[in-house]
Backbone as numpy.savetxt, mean C-alpha at the origin, in Angstrom:
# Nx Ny Nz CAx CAy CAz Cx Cy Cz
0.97 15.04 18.70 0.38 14.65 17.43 1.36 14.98 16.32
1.58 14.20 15.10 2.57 14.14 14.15 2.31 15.02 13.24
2.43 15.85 12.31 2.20 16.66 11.06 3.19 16.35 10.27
2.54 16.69 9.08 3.54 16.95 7.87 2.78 17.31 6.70
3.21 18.20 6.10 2.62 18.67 4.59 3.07 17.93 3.29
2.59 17.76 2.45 2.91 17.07 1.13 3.01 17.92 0.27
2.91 18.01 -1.15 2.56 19.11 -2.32 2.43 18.30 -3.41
1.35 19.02 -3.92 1.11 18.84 -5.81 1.25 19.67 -6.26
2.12 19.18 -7.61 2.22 20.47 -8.66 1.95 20.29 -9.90
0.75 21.15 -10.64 0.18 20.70 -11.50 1.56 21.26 -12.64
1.93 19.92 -13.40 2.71 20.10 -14.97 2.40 21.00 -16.20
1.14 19.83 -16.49 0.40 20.32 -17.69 -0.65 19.19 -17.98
-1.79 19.68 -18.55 -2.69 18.64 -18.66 -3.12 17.78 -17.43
-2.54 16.43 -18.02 -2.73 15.60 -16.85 -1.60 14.95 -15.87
-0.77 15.56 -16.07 0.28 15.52 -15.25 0.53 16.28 -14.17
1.15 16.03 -13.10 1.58 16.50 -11.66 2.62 15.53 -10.89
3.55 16.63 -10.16 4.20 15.97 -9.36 3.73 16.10 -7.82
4.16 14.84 -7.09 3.69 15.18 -5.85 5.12 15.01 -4.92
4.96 15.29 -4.10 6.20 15.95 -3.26 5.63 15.13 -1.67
6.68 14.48 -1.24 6.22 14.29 -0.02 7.02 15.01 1.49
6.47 15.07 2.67 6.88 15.48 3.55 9.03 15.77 3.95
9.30 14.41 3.12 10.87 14.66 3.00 11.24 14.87 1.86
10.68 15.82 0.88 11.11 15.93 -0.49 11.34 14.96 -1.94
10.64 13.93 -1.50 10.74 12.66 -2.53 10.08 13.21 -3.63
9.96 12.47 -4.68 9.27 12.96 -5.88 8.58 11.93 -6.47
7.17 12.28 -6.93 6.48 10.79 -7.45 5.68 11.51 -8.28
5.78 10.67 -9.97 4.91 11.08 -11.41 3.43 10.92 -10.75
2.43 11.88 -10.78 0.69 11.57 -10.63 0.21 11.83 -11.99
-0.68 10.95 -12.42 -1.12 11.49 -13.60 -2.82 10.95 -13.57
-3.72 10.75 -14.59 -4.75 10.18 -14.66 -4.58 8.62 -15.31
-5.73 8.32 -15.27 -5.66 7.09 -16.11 -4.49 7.23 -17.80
-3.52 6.23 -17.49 -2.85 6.41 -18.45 -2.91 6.59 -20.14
-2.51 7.42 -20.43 -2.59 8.15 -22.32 -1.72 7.42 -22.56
-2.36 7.23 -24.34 -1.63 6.90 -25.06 -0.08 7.18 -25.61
0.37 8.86 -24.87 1.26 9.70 -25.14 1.84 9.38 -23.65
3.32 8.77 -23.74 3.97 8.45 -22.88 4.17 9.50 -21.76
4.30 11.19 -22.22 5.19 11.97 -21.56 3.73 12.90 -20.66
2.51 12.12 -20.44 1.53 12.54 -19.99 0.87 11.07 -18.78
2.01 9.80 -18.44 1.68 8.73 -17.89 2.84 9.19 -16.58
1.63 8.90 -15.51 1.54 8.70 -14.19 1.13 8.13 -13.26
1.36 7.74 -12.22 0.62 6.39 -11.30 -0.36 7.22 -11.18
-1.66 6.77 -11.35 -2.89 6.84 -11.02 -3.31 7.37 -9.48
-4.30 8.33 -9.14 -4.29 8.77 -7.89 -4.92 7.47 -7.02
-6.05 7.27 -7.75 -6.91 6.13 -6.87 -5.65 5.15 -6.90
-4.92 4.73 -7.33 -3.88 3.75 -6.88 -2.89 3.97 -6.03
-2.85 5.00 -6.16 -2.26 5.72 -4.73 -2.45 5.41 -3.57
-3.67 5.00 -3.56 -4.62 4.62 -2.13 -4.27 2.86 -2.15
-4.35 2.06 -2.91 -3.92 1.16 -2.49 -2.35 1.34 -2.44
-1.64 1.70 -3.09 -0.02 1.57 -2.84 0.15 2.18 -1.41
-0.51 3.13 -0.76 -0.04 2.99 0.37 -0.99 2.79 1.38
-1.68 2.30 1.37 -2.23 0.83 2.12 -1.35 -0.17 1.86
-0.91 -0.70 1.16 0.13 -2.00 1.17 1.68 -1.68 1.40
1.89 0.02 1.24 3.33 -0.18 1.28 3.53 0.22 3.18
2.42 0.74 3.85 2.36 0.74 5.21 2.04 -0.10 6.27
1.62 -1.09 5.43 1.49 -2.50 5.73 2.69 -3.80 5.84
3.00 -3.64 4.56 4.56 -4.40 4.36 5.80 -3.67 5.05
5.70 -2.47 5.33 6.88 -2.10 6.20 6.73 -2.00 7.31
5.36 -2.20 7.93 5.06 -2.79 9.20 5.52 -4.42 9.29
5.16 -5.51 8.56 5.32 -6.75 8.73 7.02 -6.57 8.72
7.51 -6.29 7.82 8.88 -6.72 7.74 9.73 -5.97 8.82
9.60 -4.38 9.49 9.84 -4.78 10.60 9.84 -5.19 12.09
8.47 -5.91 11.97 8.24 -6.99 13.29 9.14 -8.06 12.92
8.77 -8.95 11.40 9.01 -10.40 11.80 11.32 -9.86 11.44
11.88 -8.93 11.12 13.09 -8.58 11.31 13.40 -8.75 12.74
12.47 -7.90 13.41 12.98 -7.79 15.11 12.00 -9.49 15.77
11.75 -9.88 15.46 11.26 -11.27 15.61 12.63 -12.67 15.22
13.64 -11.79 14.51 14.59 -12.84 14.05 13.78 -13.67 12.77
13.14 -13.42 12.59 12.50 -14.19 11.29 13.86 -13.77 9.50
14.20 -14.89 9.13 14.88 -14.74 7.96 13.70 -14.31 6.86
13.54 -13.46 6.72 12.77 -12.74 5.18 13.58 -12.17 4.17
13.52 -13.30 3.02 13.91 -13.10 2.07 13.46 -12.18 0.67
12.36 -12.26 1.00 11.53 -11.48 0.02 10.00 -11.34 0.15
9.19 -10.08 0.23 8.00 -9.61 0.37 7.15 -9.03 -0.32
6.02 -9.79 -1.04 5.50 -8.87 -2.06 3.79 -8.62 -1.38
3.80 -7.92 -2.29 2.08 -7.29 -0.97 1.44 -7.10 -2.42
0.18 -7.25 -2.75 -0.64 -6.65 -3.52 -1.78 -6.39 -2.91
-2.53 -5.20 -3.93 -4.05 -4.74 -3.68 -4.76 -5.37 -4.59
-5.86 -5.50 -4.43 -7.02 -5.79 -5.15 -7.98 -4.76 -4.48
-8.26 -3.93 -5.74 -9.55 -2.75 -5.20 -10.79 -2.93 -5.94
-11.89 -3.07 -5.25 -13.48 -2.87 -6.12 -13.62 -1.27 -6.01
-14.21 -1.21 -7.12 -14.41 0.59 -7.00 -16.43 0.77 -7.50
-16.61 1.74 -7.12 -18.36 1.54 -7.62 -18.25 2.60 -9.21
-19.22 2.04 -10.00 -19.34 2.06 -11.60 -19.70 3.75 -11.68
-19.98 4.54 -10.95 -20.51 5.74 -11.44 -19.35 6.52 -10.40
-19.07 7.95 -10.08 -18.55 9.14 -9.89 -18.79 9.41 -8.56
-18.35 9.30 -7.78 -16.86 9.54 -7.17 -15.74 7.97 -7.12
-16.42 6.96 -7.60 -15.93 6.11 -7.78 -15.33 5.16 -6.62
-15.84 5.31 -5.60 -15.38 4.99 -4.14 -15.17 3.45 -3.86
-13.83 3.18 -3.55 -13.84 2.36 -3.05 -14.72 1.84 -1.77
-15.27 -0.17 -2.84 -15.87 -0.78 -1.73 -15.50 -1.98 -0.53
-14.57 -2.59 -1.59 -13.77 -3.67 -1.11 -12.67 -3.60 -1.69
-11.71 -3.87 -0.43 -10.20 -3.53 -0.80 -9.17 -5.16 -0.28
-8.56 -5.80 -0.65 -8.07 -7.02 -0.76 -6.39 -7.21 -0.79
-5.75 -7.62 0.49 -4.60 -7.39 -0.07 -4.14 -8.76 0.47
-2.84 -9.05 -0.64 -2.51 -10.27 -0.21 -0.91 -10.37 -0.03
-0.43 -10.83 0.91 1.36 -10.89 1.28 1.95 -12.32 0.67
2.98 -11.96 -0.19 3.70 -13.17 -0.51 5.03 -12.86 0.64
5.20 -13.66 1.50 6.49 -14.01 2.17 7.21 -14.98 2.03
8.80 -15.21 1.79 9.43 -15.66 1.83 10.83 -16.05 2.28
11.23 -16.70 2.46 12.10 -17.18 3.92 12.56 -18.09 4.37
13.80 -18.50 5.14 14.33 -19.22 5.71 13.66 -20.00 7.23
12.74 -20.72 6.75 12.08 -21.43 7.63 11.22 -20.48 8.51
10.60 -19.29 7.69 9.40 -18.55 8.33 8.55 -19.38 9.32
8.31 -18.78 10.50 6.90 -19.58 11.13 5.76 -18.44 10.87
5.03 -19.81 10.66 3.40 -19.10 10.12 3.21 -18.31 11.43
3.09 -18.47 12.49 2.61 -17.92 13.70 3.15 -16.47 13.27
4.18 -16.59 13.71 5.09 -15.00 13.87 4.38 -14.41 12.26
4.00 -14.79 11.05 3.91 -13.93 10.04 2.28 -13.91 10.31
1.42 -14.50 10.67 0.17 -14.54 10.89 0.07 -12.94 11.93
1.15 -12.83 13.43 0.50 -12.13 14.10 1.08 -10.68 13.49
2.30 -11.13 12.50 2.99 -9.50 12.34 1.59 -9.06 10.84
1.12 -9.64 10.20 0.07 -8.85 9.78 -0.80 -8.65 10.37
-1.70 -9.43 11.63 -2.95 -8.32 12.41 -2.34 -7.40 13.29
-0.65 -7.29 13.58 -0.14 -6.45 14.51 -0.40 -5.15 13.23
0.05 -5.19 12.42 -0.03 -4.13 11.15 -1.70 -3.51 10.67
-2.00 -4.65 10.82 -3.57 -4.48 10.22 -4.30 -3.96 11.11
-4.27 -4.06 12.31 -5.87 -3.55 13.07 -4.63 -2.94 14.80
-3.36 -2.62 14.68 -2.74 -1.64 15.56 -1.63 -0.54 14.68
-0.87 -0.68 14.14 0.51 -0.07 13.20 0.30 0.85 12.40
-0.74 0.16 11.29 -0.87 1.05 9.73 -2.08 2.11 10.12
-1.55 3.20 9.81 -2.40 4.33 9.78 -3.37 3.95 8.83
-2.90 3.57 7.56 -3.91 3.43 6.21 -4.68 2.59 6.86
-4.48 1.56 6.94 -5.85 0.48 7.63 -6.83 0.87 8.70
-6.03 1.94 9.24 -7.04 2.60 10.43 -7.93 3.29 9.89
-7.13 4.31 8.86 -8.11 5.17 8.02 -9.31 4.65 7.43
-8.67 3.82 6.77 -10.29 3.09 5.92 -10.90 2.00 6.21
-10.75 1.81 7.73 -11.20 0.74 8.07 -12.97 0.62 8.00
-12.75 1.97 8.65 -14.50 2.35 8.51 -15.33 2.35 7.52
-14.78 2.64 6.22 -15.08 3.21 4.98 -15.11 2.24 4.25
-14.70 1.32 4.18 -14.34 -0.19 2.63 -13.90 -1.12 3.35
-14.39 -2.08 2.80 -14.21 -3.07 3.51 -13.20 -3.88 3.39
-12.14 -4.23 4.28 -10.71 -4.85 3.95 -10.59 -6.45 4.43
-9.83 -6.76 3.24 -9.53 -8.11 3.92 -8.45 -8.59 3.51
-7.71 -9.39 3.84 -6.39 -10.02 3.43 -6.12 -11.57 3.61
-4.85 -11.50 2.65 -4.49 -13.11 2.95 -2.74 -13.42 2.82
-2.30 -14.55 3.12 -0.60 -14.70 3.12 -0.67 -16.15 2.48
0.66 -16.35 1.92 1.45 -17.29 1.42 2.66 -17.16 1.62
3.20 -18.26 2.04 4.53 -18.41 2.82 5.30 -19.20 2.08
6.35 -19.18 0.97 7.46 -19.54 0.27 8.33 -20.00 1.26
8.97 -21.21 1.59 10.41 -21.51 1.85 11.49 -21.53 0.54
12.77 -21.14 0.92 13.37 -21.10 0.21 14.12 -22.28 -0.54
């Protein structure tokens, strides 16, 4: 079984840094202030950024080792959240822009359910919990 520890460190106010397992560094803050030197990515967005960023680095490298030419990959979230406190995500929405040198739909169709429902930890995690769904668009170049 895999481990690894992370860290937060509270700044001031509403600021914190978070620290990941290989020492990276990423601004956390709350919903963003008007006062620049107190703006941080949002925690609840956190949760979609990596849901999509464990997702897209799953697709890109299948359809890589697939020989697929990918030129460029953009992933977004779309999150519903509920109106009162704890604020929990209900439906979570993500959509892949791929683009490429004569991509086949097949190979990008199976490298997102290979990601989506075997690969991504995140999708495993909340699979149970919110309800996910996705979609693709395929750019030739």
């Amino acid at each position: 079984m895999s481990t690894g520890t992370v860290e937060l460190d509270w700044v001031r106010e509403e600021l914190f840094i978070a620290i990941d397992r290989y020492g990276n560094p990423l601004v956390v803050g709350s919903t963003p202030s008007q006062d620049p030197q107190y703006r941080g990515v949002k925690p609840s967005d956190l949760l979609l950024l990596s849901l999509i960023s464990c997702s897209a680095y799953d697709v890109a490298v299948i359809l890589t080792k697939q020989r697929q030419r990918l030129t460029s990959l953009r992933v977004f979230a779309d999150g519903e959240q509920e109106d009162d406190p704890p604020y929990r995500f209900t439906k979570i929405h993500v959509r892949y822009k791929l683009t490429g040198d004569n991509l086949n739909e097949g190979f990008v169709k199976r490298a997102i359910e290979l990601s989506e429902n075997k690969y991504c930890s995140v999708y495993a995690t909340l699979r149970a919990a919110v309800q996910l769904s996705s979609a693709y668009e395929i750019q030739s170049l």
